[in-house]
PDB file of C-alpha atoms and ligand atoms in Angstrom:
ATOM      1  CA  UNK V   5      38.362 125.105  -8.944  1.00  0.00           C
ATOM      2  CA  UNK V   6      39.554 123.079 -12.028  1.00  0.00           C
ATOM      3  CA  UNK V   7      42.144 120.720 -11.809  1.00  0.00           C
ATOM      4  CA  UNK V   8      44.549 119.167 -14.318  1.00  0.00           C
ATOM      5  CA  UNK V   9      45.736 116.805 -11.886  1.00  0.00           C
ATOM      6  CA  UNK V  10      43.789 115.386  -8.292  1.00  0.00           C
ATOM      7  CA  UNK V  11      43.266 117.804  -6.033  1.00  0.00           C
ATOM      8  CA  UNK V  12      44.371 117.662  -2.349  1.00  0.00           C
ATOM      9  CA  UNK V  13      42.072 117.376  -0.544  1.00  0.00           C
ATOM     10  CA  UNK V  14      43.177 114.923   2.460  1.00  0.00           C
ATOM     11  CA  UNK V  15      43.309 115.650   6.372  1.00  0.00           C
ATOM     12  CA  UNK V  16      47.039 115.893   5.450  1.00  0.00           C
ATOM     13  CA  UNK V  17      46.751 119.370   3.752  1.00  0.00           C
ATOM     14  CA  UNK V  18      43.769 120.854   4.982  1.00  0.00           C
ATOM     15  CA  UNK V  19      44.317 122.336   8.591  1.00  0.00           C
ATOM     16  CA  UNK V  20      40.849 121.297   9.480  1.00  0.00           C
ATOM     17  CA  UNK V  21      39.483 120.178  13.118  1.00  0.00           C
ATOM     18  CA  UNK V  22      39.315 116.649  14.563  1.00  0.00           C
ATOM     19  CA  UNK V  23      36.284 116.518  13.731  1.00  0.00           C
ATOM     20  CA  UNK V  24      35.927 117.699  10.127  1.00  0.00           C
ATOM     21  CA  UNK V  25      39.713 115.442   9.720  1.00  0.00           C
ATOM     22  CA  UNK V  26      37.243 112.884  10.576  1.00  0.00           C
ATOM     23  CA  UNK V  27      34.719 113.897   7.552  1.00  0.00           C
ATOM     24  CA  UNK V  28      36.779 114.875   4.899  1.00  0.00           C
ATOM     25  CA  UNK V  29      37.969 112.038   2.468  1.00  0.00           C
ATOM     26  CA  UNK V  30      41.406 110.738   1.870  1.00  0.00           C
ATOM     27  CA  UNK V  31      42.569 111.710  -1.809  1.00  0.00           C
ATOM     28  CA  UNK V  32      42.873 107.481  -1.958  1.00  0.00           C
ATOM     29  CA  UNK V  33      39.129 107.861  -0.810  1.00  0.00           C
ATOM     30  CA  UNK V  34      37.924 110.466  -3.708  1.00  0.00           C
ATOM     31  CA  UNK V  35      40.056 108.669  -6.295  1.00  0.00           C
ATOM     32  CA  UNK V  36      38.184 105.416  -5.476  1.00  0.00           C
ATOM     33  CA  UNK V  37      34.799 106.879  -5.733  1.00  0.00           C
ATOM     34  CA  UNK V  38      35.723 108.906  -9.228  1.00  0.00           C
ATOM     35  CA  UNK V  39      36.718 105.669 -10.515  1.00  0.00           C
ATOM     36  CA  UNK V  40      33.420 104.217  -9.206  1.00  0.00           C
ATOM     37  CA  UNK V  41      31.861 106.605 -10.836  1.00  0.00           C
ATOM     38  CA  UNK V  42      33.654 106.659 -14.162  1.00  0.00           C
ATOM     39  CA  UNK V  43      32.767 102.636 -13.959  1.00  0.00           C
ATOM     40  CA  UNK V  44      29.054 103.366 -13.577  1.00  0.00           C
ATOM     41  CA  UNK V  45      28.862 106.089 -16.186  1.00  0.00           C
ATOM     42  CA  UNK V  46      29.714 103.429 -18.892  1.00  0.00           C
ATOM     43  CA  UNK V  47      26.475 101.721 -18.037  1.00  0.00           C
ATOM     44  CA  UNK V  48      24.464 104.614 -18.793  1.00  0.00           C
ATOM     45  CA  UNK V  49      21.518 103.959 -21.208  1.00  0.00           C
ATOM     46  CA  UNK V  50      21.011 107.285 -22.829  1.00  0.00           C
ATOM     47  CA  UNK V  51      20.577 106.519 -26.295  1.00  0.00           C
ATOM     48  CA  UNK V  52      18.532 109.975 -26.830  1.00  0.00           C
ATOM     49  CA  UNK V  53      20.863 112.470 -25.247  1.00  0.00           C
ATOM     50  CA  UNK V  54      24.268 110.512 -25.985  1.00  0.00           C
ATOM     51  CA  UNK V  55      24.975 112.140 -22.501  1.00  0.00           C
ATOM     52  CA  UNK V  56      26.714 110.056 -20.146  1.00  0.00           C
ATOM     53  CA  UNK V  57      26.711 110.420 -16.395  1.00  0.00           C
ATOM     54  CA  UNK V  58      28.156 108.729 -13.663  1.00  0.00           C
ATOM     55  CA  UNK V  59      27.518 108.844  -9.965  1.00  0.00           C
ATOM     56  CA  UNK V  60      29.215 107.117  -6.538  1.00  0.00           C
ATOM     57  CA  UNK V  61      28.012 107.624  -3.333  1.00  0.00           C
ATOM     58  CA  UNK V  62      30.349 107.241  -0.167  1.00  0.00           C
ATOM     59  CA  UNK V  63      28.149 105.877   2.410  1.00  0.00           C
ATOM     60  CA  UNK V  64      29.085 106.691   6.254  1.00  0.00           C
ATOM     61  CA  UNK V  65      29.840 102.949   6.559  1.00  0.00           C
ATOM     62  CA  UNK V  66      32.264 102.533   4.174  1.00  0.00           C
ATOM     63  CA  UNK V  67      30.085 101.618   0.791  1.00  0.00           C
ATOM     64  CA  UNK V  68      29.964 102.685  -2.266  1.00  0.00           C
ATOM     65  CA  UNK V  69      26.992 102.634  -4.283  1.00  0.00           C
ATOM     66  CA  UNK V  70      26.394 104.064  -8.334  1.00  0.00           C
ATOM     67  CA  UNK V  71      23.996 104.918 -10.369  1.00  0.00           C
ATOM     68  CA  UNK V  72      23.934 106.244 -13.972  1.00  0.00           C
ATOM     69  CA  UNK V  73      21.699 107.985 -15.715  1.00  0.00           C
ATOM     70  CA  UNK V  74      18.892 105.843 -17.337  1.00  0.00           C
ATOM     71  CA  UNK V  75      16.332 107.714 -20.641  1.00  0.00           C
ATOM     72  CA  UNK V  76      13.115 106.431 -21.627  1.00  0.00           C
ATOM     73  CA  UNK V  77      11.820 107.496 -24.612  1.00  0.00           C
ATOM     74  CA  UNK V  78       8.950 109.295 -22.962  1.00  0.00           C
ATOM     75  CA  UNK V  79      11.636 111.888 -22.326  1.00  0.00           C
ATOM     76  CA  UNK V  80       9.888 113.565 -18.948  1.00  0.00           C
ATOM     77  CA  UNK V  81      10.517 109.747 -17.051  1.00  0.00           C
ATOM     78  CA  UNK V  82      14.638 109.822 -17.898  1.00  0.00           C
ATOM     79  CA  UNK V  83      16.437 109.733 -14.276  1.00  0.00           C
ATOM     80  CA  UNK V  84      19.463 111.033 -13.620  1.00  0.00           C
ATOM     81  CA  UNK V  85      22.497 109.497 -12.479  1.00  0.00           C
ATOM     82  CA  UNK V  86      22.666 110.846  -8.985  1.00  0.00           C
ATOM     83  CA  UNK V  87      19.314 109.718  -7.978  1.00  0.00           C
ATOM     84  CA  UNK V  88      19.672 106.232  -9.553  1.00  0.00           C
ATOM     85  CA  UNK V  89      22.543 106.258  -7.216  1.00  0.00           C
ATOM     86  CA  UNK V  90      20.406 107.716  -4.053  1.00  0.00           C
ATOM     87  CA  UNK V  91      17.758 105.645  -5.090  1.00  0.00           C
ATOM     88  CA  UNK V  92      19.835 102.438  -4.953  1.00  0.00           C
ATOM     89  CA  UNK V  93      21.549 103.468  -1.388  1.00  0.00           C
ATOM     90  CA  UNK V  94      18.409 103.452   0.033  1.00  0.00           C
ATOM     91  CA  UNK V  95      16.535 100.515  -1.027  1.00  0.00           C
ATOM     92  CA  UNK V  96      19.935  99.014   0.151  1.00  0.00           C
ATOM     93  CA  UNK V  97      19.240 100.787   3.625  1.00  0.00           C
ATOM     94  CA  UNK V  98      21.722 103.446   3.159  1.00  0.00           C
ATOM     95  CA  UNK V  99      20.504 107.131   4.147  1.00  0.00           C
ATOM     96  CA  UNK V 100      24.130 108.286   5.521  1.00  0.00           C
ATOM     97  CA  UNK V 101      26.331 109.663   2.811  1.00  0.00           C
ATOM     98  CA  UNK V 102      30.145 111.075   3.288  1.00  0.00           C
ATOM     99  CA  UNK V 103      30.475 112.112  -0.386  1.00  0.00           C
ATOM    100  CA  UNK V 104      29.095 111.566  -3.920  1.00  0.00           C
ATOM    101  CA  UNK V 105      31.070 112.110  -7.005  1.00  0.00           C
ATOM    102  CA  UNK V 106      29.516 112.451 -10.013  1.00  0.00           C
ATOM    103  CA  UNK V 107      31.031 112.401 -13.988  1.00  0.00           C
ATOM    104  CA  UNK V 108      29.959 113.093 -17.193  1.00  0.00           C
ATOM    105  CA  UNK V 109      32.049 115.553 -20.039  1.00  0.00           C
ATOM    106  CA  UNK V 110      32.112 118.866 -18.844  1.00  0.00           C
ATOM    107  CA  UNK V 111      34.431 120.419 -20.889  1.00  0.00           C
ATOM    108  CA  UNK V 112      36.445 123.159 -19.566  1.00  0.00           C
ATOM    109  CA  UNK V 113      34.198 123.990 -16.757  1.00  0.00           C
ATOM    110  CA  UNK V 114      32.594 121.881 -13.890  1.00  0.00           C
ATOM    111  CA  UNK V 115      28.686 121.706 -14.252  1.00  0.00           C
ATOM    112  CA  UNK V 116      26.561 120.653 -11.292  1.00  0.00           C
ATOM    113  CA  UNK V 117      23.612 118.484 -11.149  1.00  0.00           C
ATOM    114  CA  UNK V 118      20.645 119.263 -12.162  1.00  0.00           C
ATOM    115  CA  UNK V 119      17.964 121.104  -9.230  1.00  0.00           C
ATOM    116  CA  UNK V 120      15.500 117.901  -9.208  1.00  0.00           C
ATOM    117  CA  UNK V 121      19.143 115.940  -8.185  1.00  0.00           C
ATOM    118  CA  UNK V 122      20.804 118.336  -6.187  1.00  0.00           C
ATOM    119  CA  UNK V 123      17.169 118.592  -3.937  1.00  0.00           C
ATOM    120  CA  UNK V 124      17.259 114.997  -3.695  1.00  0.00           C
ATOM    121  CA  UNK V 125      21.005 115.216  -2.286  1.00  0.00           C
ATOM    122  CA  UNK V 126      20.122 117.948   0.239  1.00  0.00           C
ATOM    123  CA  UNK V 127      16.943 115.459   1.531  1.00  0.00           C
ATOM    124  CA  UNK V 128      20.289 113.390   3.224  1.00  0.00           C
ATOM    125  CA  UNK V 129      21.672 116.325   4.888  1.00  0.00           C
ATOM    126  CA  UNK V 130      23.688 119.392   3.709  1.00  0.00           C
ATOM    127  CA  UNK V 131      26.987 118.935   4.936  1.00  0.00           C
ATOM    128  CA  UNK V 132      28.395 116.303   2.565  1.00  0.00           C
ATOM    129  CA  UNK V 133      30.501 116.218  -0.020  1.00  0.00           C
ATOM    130  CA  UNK V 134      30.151 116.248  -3.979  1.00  0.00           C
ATOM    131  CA  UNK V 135      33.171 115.496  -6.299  1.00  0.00           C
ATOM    132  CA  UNK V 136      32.372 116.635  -9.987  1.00  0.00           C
ATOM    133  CA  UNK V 137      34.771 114.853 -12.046  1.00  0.00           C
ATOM    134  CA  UNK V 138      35.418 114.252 -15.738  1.00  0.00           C
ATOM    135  CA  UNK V 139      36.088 111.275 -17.900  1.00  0.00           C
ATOM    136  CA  UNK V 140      40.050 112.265 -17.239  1.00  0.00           C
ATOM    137  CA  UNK V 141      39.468 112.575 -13.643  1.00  0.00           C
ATOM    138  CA  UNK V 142      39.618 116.157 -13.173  1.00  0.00           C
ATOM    139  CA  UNK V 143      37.471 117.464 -10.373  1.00  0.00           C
ATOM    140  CA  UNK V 144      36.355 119.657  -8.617  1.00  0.00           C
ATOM    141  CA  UNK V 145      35.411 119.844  -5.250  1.00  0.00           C
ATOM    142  CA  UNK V 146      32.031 121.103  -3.384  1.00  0.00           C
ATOM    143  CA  UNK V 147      29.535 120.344  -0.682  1.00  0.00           C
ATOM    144  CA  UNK V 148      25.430 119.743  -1.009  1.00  0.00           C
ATOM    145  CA  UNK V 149      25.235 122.683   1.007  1.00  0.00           C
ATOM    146  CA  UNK V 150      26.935 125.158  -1.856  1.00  0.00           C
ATOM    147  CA  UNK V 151      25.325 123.799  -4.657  1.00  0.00           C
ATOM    148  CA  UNK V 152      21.860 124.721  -3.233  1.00  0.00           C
ATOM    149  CA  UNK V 153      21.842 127.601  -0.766  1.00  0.00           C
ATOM    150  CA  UNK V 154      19.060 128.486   1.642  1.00  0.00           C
ATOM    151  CA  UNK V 155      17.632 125.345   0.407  1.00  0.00           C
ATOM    152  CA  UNK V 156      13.998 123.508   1.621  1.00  0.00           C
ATOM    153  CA  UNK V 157      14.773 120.361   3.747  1.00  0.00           C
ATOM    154  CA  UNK V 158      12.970 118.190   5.543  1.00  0.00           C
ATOM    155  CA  UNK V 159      13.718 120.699   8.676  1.00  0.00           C
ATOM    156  CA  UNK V 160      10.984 122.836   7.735  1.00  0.00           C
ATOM    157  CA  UNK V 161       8.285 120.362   7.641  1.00  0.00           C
ATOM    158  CA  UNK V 162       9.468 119.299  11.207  1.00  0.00           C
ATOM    159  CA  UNK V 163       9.002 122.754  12.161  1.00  0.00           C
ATOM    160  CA  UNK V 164       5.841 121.557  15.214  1.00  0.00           C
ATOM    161  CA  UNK V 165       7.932 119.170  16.416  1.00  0.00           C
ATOM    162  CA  UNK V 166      10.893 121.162  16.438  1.00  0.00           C
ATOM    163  CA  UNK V 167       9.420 123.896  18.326  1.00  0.00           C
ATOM    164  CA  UNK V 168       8.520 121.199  21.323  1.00  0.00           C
ATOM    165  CA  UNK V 169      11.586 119.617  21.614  1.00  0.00           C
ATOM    166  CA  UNK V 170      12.834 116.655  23.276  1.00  0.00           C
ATOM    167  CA  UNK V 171      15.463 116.755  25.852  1.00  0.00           C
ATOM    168  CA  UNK V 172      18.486 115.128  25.730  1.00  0.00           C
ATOM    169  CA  UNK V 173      21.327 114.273  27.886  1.00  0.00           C
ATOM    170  CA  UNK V 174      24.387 112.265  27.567  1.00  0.00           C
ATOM    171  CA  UNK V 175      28.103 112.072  26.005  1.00  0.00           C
ATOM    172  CA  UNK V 176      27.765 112.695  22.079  1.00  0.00           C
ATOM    173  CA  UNK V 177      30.794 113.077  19.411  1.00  0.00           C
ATOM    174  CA  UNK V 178      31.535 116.269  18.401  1.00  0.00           C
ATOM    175  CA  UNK V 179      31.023 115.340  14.889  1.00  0.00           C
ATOM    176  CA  UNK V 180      27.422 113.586  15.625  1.00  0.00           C
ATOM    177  CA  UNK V 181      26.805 116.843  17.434  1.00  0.00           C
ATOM    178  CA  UNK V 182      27.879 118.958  14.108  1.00  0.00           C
ATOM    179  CA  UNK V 183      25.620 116.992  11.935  1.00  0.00           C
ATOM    180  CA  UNK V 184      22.774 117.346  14.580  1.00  0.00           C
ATOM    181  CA  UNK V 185      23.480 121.116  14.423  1.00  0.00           C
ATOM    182  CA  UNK V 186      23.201 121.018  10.640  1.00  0.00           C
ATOM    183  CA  UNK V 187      19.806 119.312  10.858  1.00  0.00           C
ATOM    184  CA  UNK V 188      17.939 121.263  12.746  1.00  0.00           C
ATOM    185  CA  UNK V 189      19.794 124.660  13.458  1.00  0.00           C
ATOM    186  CA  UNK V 190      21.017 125.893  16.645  1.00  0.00           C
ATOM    187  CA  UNK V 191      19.637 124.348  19.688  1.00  0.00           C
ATOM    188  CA  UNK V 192      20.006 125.279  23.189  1.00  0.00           C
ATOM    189  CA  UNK V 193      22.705 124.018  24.960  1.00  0.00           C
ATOM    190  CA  UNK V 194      22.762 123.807  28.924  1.00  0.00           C
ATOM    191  CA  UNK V 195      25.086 124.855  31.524  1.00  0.00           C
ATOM    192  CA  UNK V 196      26.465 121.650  32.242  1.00  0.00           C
ATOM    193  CA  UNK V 197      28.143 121.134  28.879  1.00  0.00           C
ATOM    194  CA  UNK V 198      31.532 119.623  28.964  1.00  0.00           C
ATOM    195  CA  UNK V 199      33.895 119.243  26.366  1.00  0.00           C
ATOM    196  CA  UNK V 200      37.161 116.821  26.327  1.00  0.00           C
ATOM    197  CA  UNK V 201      39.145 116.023  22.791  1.00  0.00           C
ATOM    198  CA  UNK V 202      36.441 114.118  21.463  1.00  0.00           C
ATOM    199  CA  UNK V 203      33.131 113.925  23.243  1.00  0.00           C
ATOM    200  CA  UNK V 204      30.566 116.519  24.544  1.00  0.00           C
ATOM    201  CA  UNK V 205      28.514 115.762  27.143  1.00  0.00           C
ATOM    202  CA  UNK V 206      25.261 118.051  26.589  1.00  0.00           C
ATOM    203  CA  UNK V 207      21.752 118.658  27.860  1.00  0.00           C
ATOM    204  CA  UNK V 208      20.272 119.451  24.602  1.00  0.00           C
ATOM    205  CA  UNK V 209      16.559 120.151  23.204  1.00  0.00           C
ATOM    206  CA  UNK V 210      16.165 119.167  19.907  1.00  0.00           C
ATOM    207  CA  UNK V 211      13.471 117.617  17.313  1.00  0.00           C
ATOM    208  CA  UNK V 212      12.723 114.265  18.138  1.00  0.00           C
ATOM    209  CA  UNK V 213      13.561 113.382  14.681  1.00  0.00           C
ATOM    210  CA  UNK V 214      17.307 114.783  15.285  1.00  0.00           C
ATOM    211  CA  UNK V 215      17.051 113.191  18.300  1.00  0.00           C
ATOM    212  CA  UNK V 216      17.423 110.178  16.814  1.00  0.00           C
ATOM    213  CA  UNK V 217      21.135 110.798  15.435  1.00  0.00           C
ATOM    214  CA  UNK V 218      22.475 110.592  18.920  1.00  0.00           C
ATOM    215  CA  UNK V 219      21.262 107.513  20.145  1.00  0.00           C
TER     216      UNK V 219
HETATM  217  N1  THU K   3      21.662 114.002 -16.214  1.00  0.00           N
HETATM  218  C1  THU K   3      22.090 113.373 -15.100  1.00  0.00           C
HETATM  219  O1  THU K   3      22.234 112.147 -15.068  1.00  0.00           O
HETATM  220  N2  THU K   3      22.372 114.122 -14.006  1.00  0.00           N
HETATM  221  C2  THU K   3      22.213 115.471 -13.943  1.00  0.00           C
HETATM  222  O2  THU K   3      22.405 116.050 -12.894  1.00  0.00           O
HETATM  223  C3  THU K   3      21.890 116.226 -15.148  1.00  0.00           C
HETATM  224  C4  THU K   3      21.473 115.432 -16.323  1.00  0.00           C
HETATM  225  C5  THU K   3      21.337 113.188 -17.381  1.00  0.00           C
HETATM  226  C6  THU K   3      19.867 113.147 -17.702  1.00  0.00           C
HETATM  227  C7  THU K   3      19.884 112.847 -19.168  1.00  0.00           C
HETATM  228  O3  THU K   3      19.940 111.448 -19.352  1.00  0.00           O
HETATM  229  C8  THU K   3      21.181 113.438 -19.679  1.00  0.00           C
HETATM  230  O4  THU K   3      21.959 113.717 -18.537  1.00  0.00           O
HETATM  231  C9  THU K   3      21.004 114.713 -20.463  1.00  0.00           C
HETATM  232  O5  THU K   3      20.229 115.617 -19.770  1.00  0.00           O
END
């Protein structure tokens, strides 16, 4: 939980899977987005709460992209830092995250965004990262998923579809395949499933939404 110092949190020291190696960030890579972060929390305009926040996002490509939180003096429009940030990604034609990190003071205990930001997060998937760091970098570490358990995505809604299917057959990575899973549950997987170190080749039904990840 709290740190006085960076936490590890590399592929080097966490005895994970190829595939979650493959997901988790580099400390180099959470350092870089705290700082981001920090950077974008000074541009916070929040002259009615005096509270500051910061927010990076880690795109799957290799971006970053910040937002900070931004009042108006009709109180109810204020938005927060993290979906400035979100916001931003998209209209930049980012909807792939790795990791956010987010900053503001927190004293001597980590806080976690607010539930308007934290359903935004989950609308980009569940298993992603979230850094929550203050001003002296201290952090600690969790995932969209934890912050909002059994949580309404845009899975339910696809529910119809879902329950039809679309076939699918080919080589995928196991990674793509993890993310699929975390979509849209547990799908059936056929007989002929192969696996080698890095690809699967599957016959898989799945939402034609979900479908979309592997292609
Ligand atoms: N705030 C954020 O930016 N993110 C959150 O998750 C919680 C709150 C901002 C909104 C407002 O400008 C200030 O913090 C105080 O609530």
């Amino acid at each position: 939980m709290a740190q006085s110092s960076p936490q590890q949190v590399g592929p080097s020291s966490s005895g994970a899977t190829l595939a979650e190696m493959d997901k988790l960030l580099t400390d180099e890579e959470v350092e870089r987005l705290i700082d981001a972060s920090l950077a974008a929390r000074l541009n916070a305009y929040c002259p009615y709460s005096k509270f500051q926040v910061g927010a990076a996002l880690l795109t799957k490509d290799g971006s970053t992209i910040t937002g900070c939180n931004v009042e108006n003096i009709s109180y109810g429009l204020t938005v927060c830092a993290e979906r400035t940030a979100v916001c931003r990604a998209v209209a930049e034609g980012q909807r792939k995250f790795r990791a956010i990190a987010i900053t503001a003071e927190m004293g001597n205990r980590f806080v976690g965004p607010c539930g308007a930001c934290r359903q935004t997060l989950v609308e980009f998937g569940l298993d992603w990262e979230v850094y929550l760091a203050t001003p002296d970098k201290r952090y600690m570490k969790t995932t969209v998923a934890k912050l909002i358990p059994d949580s309404f995505s845009p899975e339910w809604v696809t529910l119809g579809e879902r329950q039809e299917g679309t076939r699918y057959h080919g080589c995928v990575y196991i990674d793509q395949l993890i993310g699929l899973l975390a979509t849209c549950g547990p799908r059936r997987l056929h007989e002929d499933t192969h696996i080698n170190a890095q690809t699967l080749s599957i016959t898989i039904t799945c939402p034609a939404s979900a479908r979309k990840q592997l292609s």
